[in-house]
Amino acid sequence: MQGYLTIEQVHMDFNTPNGGTFKALDNVNLALEKGDFVSLIGHSGCGKSTVLNIVAGLLTATQGTVLLDGKEVNEPGPERAVVFQNHSLLPWLTTYQNVELAVKQVFKRSMGKKEMDEWIKHNLHLVHMDHAMDKRPGEISGGMKQRVGIARALAMRPKVLLMDEPFGALDALTRAHLQDSVMEIQADLNNTVIMITHDVDEAVLLSDRIVMMTNGPAATIGEILEIDLPRPRNRLELADDSQYNHYRAEVLRFLHERHAKPDAA
Amino acid sequence: MAARVMNLFESIGFSWLVSIMKLFTLQNPKEQVENLIRTLGVPLFAFAVFLGAWHIGASQIETSLGKVPGPAQVWEQAGALWDEHKAEREKEAAFYERQHERNALKLEKNPNAEVRIRDYTGKPTYFDQIVTSLQTVFAGFLLASLIAIPLGIVCGLSQIMYTAMNPIIQLFKPVSPLAWLPIVTLVVSALYTSDDPLFAKSFVNSAITVTLCCLWPTLINTIVGVSSIDNDLVNVSKVLRLPWHTKIVKIVLPSALPMIFTGLRLSLGVGWMVLIAAEMLAQNPGLGKFVWDEFQNGSSQSLGRIMVAVITIGFIGFILDRLMLSLQKSFAWDKDAIVR
C-alpha cells in the first residue's frame, strides 16, 4: 500500500484487569494521500479512538505499523497534531498563551519572536478567535474553546491533523458553525486530516472519504465510501441534493443494517 | 482603590469590614446593616457567651496557684506583659545610651582609644518570644516546603519513586515532634559545630523539629495533586514533546497548585502547634519556653500569663492560616474556585 500516511495491518490488544486480553482492532489497513480529509465513523466502542491514538503515537499498536511521509510513527509528536474532544486547553493560560505554548515548542529554532507572534495571531484569526486572545478558557464558550483547540493544532503546522470527535460536545448550531470554519480552513490549507465522528451529516459534508468501521471487539474497516461532491460545499444546497442524500443513506445503511449488533449502543 | 481593599478583606474572611466600608459610602444602608448583624453580630454574641461561661467556670476552680483566671485577670496580665516589654526596652535604650556617652568621653580624652559597644543581655520579653517563635516556625516551614514540593512533584510524576517513598512517608508521618526532639538535639549538637554559628543551636533544633513534622502534609498533598493531573493535558504535553522543565512549569505546577496550597496550609498549622511543644520541652527560646517558665515560676499571676500565651498562640495560628489563604487566592488561576 502506498500513500502519504499509511496504516498497515494494525492490531491492538489491551490487557484486561482479570489477566485476559481484549482484542480491540483486527487488521486495520488505510492509506491517505496528502490533502485527504477522511472521517472514521462507527458505533461507540468500535475502536475509532484507538486508531486515532495509534496514529498520534499515544498508543502503540500490538502489531503492524503506521508510516507518515516514509517514517515510522512510534511516539507522539507535533507533526501529528491532535484536536481533543474536550478541547484540552490549559485553563491557566489565555487563548493566546495556549497557542503560544505550541508555537514556541515547535518553532523555537526556526522563528523569531515577532514571527511567532504573527503566526499565533494568524492562527487565532483563522478560527475567528482574534477577539478573545486575552481570555482564559474558563471565560469563553465551549465552541470557542474548540476553535482555540483547532488553532493550537493548526499552529503546529502538522503533516496530519487528527481530530477526535472535535464537535461531539457542542450543540447543533455551534457545531454547524465550526464545520463551516473547518471547511473554510481546509479549502485554504489543504491539510491531511483524520476526523472521528458519530455524526453522519458531518462525515458526508466534510470528508473526501468516509471509513466505516465494524463493531468491536476485533473491529476493522468495513467499507470505504468515496464522497464525490464538488467543493465548496454548502449545507443548505446539499440538503436537497440527491447525491448527498444517497451518500447519507449509504452510511446509515452500513451503521444500522450491515454491521449493527443488537447489543451495540 | 476601595474595591481592591474590599476584595482583600473579603478574601481574608473579614466580610464584615466590607459591610462597614459600604455603610460609610452609603451603598444600600439597610442591607449593609443586616449583613453586618449576620457577619459580625452573630460571632460577637457567641464570643460574649463564651467569655461569660469562662468567667463563671473559672471562678469555681481553686488551684494551688489560686483561682483559675477569668477574662478580666487575663486581660490585666496582657497589659502587665506589655508594660514589662516597654520597661525592658527603656532599660535597653538607657544601657546603650550610657555606653555611647562613656565612649564619647573616652574618645575626647584620647582620639585613638579603642571603644567597644557591649550587647545588652537582659531577658527576652514576651514580645521577643513571639518574634523568636515566628522566625523559627517560618524557617522550619520554609525548609520543609523546599524539600516537600520538589519531592512531591517527583513522586507524583513517577510511579516508581512513589512506590519507593510511600512506606517511608507512611512510617514517619504519624511521629510526634516530641519523639524527634531528642534525636534532633543530639544530631544538631554533633554536626552543627561552629565557633561563630550563624544561628543559635536552639533555633536550629526547633526549626528542624518543625520541618520534620510539617513535611508530610505538603508532601502528600503535592503527590496527590500532581498525580491527578487531567490525562488530556498530559497528552497535550506528549504531543508537543514538551521538555520536562516546561512540562512542570506550564502544566504540572499550575494544575497541582490548589492541592499544594492545601498542603502548605496544613503544614503551617502543624508546624505552629509542633513548635510550641518543642520549645516547651527543649527550653528553646520562644512562646513554648515562656509557658513552661511561667508554670515553673508558680506565682499567683502565672496562670493568667499562661492564658495570655494560649490566646496569643491561637490568634497567631489563625492569622497564619488567613495569610496562607490569601496567598493561595492570589496565586489561584481559577478566581471563581471556592477556597475556605
Tab-separated table of N, CA, C and O in Angstrom, chain B residues 80-151:
chain	number	residue	atom	x	y	z
B	80	ALA	N	0.066	43.848	81.732
B	80	ALA	CA	1.300	43.801	82.516
B	80	ALA	C	2.471	43.369	81.631
B	80	ALA	O	3.569	43.937	81.712
B	81	LEU	N	2.224	42.393	80.772
B	81	LEU	CA	3.287	41.913	79.874
B	81	LEU	C	3.739	43.028	78.939
B	81	LEU	O	4.921	43.156	78.637
B	82	TRP	N	2.779	43.786	78.468
B	82	TRP	CA	3.096	44.904	77.579
B	82	TRP	C	3.932	45.940	78.321
B	82	TRP	O	4.939	46.425	77.802
B	83	ASP	N	3.543	46.239	79.589
B	83	ASP	CA	4.302	47.207	80.394
B	83	ASP	C	5.727	46.719	80.615
B	83	ASP	O	6.689	47.480	80.510
B	84	GLU	N	5.860	45.428	80.930
B	84	GLU	CA	7.202	44.876	81.153
B	84	GLU	C	8.049	45.024	79.901
B	84	GLU	O	9.241	45.321	79.967
B	85	HIS	N	7.404	44.772	78.757
B	85	HIS	CA	8.117	44.878	77.483
B	85	HIS	C	8.637	46.301	77.290
B	85	HIS	O	9.795	46.510	76.946
B	86	LYS	N	7.765	47.279	77.572
B	86	LYS	CA	8.168	48.667	77.394
B	86	LYS	C	9.303	49.017	78.346
B	86	LYS	O	10.286	49.649	77.958
B	87	ALA	N	9.179	48.568	79.600
B	87	ALA	CA	10.194	48.873	80.607
B	87	ALA	C	11.539	48.288	80.191
B	87	ALA	O	12.594	48.941	80.299
B	88	GLU	N	11.495	47.054	79.672
B	88	GLU	CA	12.725	46.380	79.259
B	88	GLU	C	13.393	47.140	78.107
B	88	GLU	O	14.608	47.297	78.074
B	89	ARG	N	12.550	47.619	77.185
B	89	ARG	CA	13.086	48.363	76.048
B	89	ARG	C	13.737	49.666	76.505
B	89	ARG	O	14.773	50.074	75.989
B	90	GLU	N	13.121	50.294	77.490
B	90	GLU	CA	13.693	51.542	78.010
B	90	GLU	C	15.036	51.269	78.668
B	90	GLU	O	16.001	52.007	78.481
B	91	LYS	N	15.073	50.166	79.437
B	91	LYS	CA	16.323	49.797	80.096
B	91	LYS	C	17.418	49.577	79.056
B	91	LYS	O	18.551	50.004	79.220
B	92	GLU	N	17.035	48.887	77.964
B	92	GLU	CA	18.000	48.580	76.918
B	92	GLU	C	18.522	49.873	76.273
B	92	GLU	O	19.728	50.057	76.104
B	93	ALA	N	17.582	50.780	75.973
B	93	ALA	CA	17.974	52.042	75.346
B	93	ALA	C	18.912	52.806	76.268
B	93	ALA	O	19.950	53.333	75.826
B	94	ALA	N	18.576	52.798	77.554
B	94	ALA	CA	19.392	53.517	78.527
B	94	ALA	C	20.782	52.908	78.605
B	94	ALA	O	21.795	53.613	78.703
B	95	PHE	N	20.847	51.569	78.529
B	95	PHE	CA	22.116	50.856	78.603
B	95	PHE	C	23.049	51.285	77.466
B	95	PHE	O	24.213	51.607	77.680
B	96	TYR	N	22.482	51.335	76.255
B	96	TYR	CA	23.303	51.744	75.101
B	96	TYR	C	23.683	53.214	75.203
B	96	TYR	O	24.789	53.613	74.858
B	97	GLU	N	22.729	53.996	75.666
B	97	GLU	CA	22.959	55.425	75.840
B	97	GLU	C	24.188	55.659	76.725
B	97	GLU	O	25.088	56.411	76.372
B	98	ARG	N	24.219	54.946	77.882
B	98	ARG	CA	25.342	55.096	78.824
B	98	ARG	C	26.654	54.724	78.160
B	98	ARG	O	27.658	55.406	78.314
B	99	GLN	N	26.634	53.634	77.370
B	99	GLN	CA	27.869	53.200	76.697
B	99	GLN	C	28.361	54.255	75.721
B	99	GLN	O	29.557	54.565	75.672
B	100	HIS	N	27.403	54.796	74.955
B	100	HIS	CA	27.797	55.798	73.966
B	100	HIS	C	28.406	57.015	74.655
B	100	HIS	O	29.416	57.545	74.189
B	101	GLU	N	27.788	57.446	75.758
B	101	GLU	CA	28.331	58.597	76.494
B	101	GLU	C	29.744	58.320	76.966
B	101	GLU	O	30.647	59.133	76.790
B	102	ARG	N	29.899	57.108	77.546
B	102	ARG	CA	31.215	56.742	78.077
B	102	ARG	C	32.253	56.726	76.955
B	102	ARG	O	33.353	57.244	77.092
B	103	ASN	N	31.876	56.125	75.822
B	103	ASN	CA	32.810	56.041	74.691
B	103	ASN	C	33.169	57.427	74.168
B	103	ASN	O	34.328	57.690	73.818
B	104	ALA	N	32.159	58.291	74.120
B	104	ALA	CA	32.409	59.643	73.621
B	104	ALA	C	33.424	60.357	74.502
B	104	ALA	O	34.348	61.018	74.002
B	105	LEU	N	33.231	60.163	75.825
B	105	LEU	CA	34.176	60.774	76.775
B	105	LEU	C	35.580	60.261	76.539
B	105	LEU	O	36.543	61.017	76.484
B	106	LYS	N	35.656	58.939	76.392
B	106	LYS	CA	36.952	58.290	76.196
B	106	LYS	C	37.638	58.844	74.961
B	106	LYS	O	38.834	59.168	74.989
B	107	LEU	N	36.881	58.967	73.872
B	107	LEU	CA	37.456	59.428	72.599
B	107	LEU	C	37.879	60.887	72.687
B	107	LEU	O	38.825	61.323	72.025
B	108	GLU	N	37.193	61.627	73.522
B	108	GLU	CA	37.537	63.032	73.687
B	108	GLU	C	38.919	63.170	74.305
B	108	GLU	O	39.728	63.990	73.882
B	109	LYS	N	39.159	62.306	75.338
B	109	LYS	CA	40.457	62.346	76.002
B	109	LYS	C	41.545	61.836	75.086
B	109	LYS	O	42.600	62.409	74.946
B	110	ASN	N	41.292	60.721	74.440
B	110	ASN	CA	42.308	60.097	73.600
B	110	ASN	C	41.659	59.611	72.303
B	110	ASN	O	40.982	58.584	72.287
B	111	PRO	N	41.858	60.339	71.205
B	111	PRO	CA	41.162	60.002	69.942
B	111	PRO	C	41.501	58.598	69.448
B	111	PRO	O	40.782	58.024	68.639
B	112	ASN	N	42.614	58.022	69.890
B	112	ASN	CA	42.990	56.693	69.412
B	112	ASN	C	42.497	55.562	70.304
B	112	ASN	O	42.840	54.404	70.085
B	113	ALA	N	41.729	55.912	71.304
B	113	ALA	CA	41.292	54.873	72.256
B	113	ALA	C	40.392	53.857	71.557
B	113	ALA	O	39.658	54.182	70.625
B	114	GLU	N	40.504	52.627	72.015
B	114	GLU	CA	39.678	51.564	71.455
B	114	GLU	C	38.333	51.568	72.170
B	114	GLU	O	38.279	51.481	73.390
B	115	VAL	N	37.266	51.704	71.391
B	115	VAL	CA	35.962	51.716	72.064
B	115	VAL	C	35.144	50.505	71.596
B	115	VAL	O	35.268	50.051	70.458
B	116	ARG	N	34.346	50.002	72.505
B	116	ARG	CA	33.511	48.852	72.174
B	116	ARG	C	32.089	49.078	72.669
B	116	ARG	O	31.878	49.784	73.663
B	117	ILE	N	31.157	48.462	71.943
B	117	ILE	CA	29.773	48.507	72.420
B	117	ILE	C	29.421	47.098	72.856
B	117	ILE	O	29.503	46.142	72.078
B	118	ARG	N	29.051	46.952	74.093
B	118	ARG	CA	28.657	45.642	74.585
B	118	ARG	C	27.174	45.405	74.308
B	118	ARG	O	26.367	46.330	74.401
B	119	ASP	N	26.842	44.163	73.965
B	119	ASP	CA	25.430	43.847	73.701
B	119	ASP	C	24.640	43.813	74.991
B	119	ASP	O	25.150	43.428	76.031
B	120	TYR	N	23.411	44.191	74.875
B	120	TYR	CA	22.516	44.139	76.018
B	120	TYR	C	22.086	42.693	76.246
B	120	TYR	O	21.738	41.987	75.303
B	121	THR	N	22.128	42.212	77.456
B	121	THR	CA	21.830	40.798	77.682
B	121	THR	C	20.668	40.597	78.644
B	121	THR	O	20.627	39.640	79.385
B	122	GLY	N	19.724	41.537	78.645
B	122	GLY	CA	18.564	41.376	79.510
B	122	GLY	C	17.698	40.220	79.043
B	122	GLY	O	17.880	39.679	77.955
B	123	LYS	N	16.753	39.819	79.897
B	123	LYS	CA	15.966	38.635	79.500
B	123	LYS	C	14.919	39.018	78.453
B	123	LYS	O	14.423	40.155	78.477
B	124	PRO	N	14.644	38.104	77.512
B	124	PRO	CA	13.702	38.428	76.450
B	124	PRO	C	12.305	38.634	77.008
B	124	PRO	O	11.885	37.913	77.914
B	125	THR	N	11.619	39.616	76.480
B	125	THR	CA	10.257	39.871	76.936
B	125	THR	C	9.295	38.959	76.181
B	125	THR	O	9.692	38.235	75.271
B	126	TYR	N	8.036	39.055	76.601
B	126	TYR	CA	7.015	38.231	75.966
B	126	TYR	C	6.969	38.450	74.466
B	126	TYR	O	6.865	37.511	73.680
B	127	PHE	N	7.137	39.701	74.053
B	127	PHE	CA	7.024	40.007	72.619
B	127	PHE	C	8.255	39.543	71.848
B	127	PHE	O	8.161	39.133	70.699
B	128	ASP	N	9.418	39.563	72.552
B	128	ASP	CA	10.608	38.976	71.925
B	128	ASP	C	10.381	37.495	71.664
B	128	ASP	O	10.778	36.951	70.630
B	129	GLN	N	9.742	36.833	72.636
B	129	GLN	CA	9.495	35.390	72.497
B	129	GLN	C	8.579	35.117	71.309
B	129	GLN	O	8.775	34.149	70.581
B	130	ILE	N	7.582	35.977	71.139
B	130	ILE	CA	6.673	35.788	69.988
B	130	ILE	C	7.460	35.892	68.687
B	130	ILE	O	7.324	35.047	67.790
B	131	VAL	N	8.325	36.913	68.608
B	131	VAL	CA	9.097	37.101	67.378
B	131	VAL	C	9.987	35.887	67.129
B	131	VAL	O	10.060	35.370	66.005
B	132	THR	N	10.646	35.391	68.193
B	132	THR	CA	11.504	34.212	68.036
B	132	THR	C	10.692	33.029	67.512
B	132	THR	O	11.107	32.319	66.588
B	133	SER	N	9.534	32.820	68.119
B	133	SER	CA	8.701	31.687	67.693
B	133	SER	C	8.320	31.809	66.226
B	133	SER	O	8.374	30.830	65.478
B	134	LEU	N	7.946	33.025	65.819
B	134	LEU	CA	7.538	33.220	64.421
B	134	LEU	C	8.697	32.956	63.477
B	134	LEU	O	8.539	32.288	62.455
B	135	GLN	N	9.872	33.460	63.856
B	135	GLN	CA	11.038	33.225	62.995
B	135	GLN	C	11.310	31.733	62.874
B	135	GLN	O	11.565	31.212	61.778
B	136	THR	N	11.240	31.046	64.006
B	136	THR	CA	11.542	29.620	63.992
B	136	THR	C	10.537	28.858	63.135
B	136	THR	O	10.910	28.011	62.333
B	137	VAL	N	9.267	29.168	63.307
B	137	VAL	CA	8.264	28.405	62.570
B	137	VAL	C	8.407	28.670	61.074
B	137	VAL	O	8.300	27.750	60.259
B	138	PHE	N	8.729	29.912	60.697
B	138	PHE	CA	8.866	30.180	59.263
B	138	PHE	C	10.112	29.507	58.691
B	138	PHE	O	10.078	28.985	57.564
B	139	ALA	N	11.197	29.502	59.472
B	139	ALA	CA	12.410	28.833	58.989
B	139	ALA	C	12.130	27.353	58.759
B	139	ALA	O	12.451	26.795	57.704
B	140	GLY	N	11.488	26.712	59.752
B	140	GLY	CA	11.193	25.285	59.632
B	140	GLY	C	10.236	25.002	58.494
B	140	GLY	O	10.425	24.064	57.714
B	141	PHE	N	9.233	25.844	58.377
B	141	PHE	CA	8.208	25.667	57.346
B	141	PHE	C	8.801	25.851	55.947
B	141	PHE	O	8.527	25.079	55.025
B	142	LEU	N	9.660	26.855	55.822
B	142	LEU	CA	10.283	27.120	54.521
B	142	LEU	C	11.157	25.943	54.101
B	142	LEU	O	11.087	25.472	52.958
B	143	LEU	N	11.949	25.455	55.049
B	143	LEU	CA	12.826	24.312	54.766
B	143	LEU	C	11.982	23.110	54.350
B	143	LEU	O	12.269	22.430	53.356
B	144	ALA	N	10.899	22.871	55.104
B	144	ALA	CA	10.027	21.733	54.794
B	144	ALA	C	9.430	21.880	53.402
B	144	ALA	O	9.391	20.920	52.622
B	145	SER	N	8.985	23.103	53.048
B	145	SER	CA	8.361	23.310	51.736
B	145	SER	C	9.370	23.100	50.622
B	145	SER	O	9.050	22.529	49.582
B	146	LEU	N	10.610	23.558	50.860
B	146	LEU	CA	11.644	23.418	49.831
B	146	LEU	C	11.958	21.945	49.567
B	146	LEU	O	12.356	21.570	48.468
B	147	ILE	N	11.785	21.118	50.597
B	147	ILE	CA	12.010	19.679	50.390
B	147	ILE	C	10.747	19.034	49.831
B	147	ILE	O	10.790	18.262	48.875
B	148	ALA	N	9.602	19.360	50.444
B	148	ALA	CA	8.381	18.593	50.167
B	148	ALA	C	7.832	18.839	48.767
B	148	ALA	O	7.382	17.890	48.118
B	149	ILE	N	7.874	20.085	48.281
B	149	ILE	CA	7.241	20.344	46.981
B	149	ILE	C	7.989	19.648	45.841
B	149	ILE	O	7.371	18.904	45.071
B	150	PRO	N	9.320	19.834	45.725
B	150	PRO	CA	10.014	19.116	44.643
B	150	PRO	C	9.899	17.593	44.777
B	150	PRO	O	9.643	16.895	43.797
B	151	LEU	N	10.044	17.096	46.008
B	151	LEU	CA	9.947	15.651	46.215
B	151	LEU	C	8.553	15.155	45.853
B	151	LEU	O	8.385	14.103	45.224
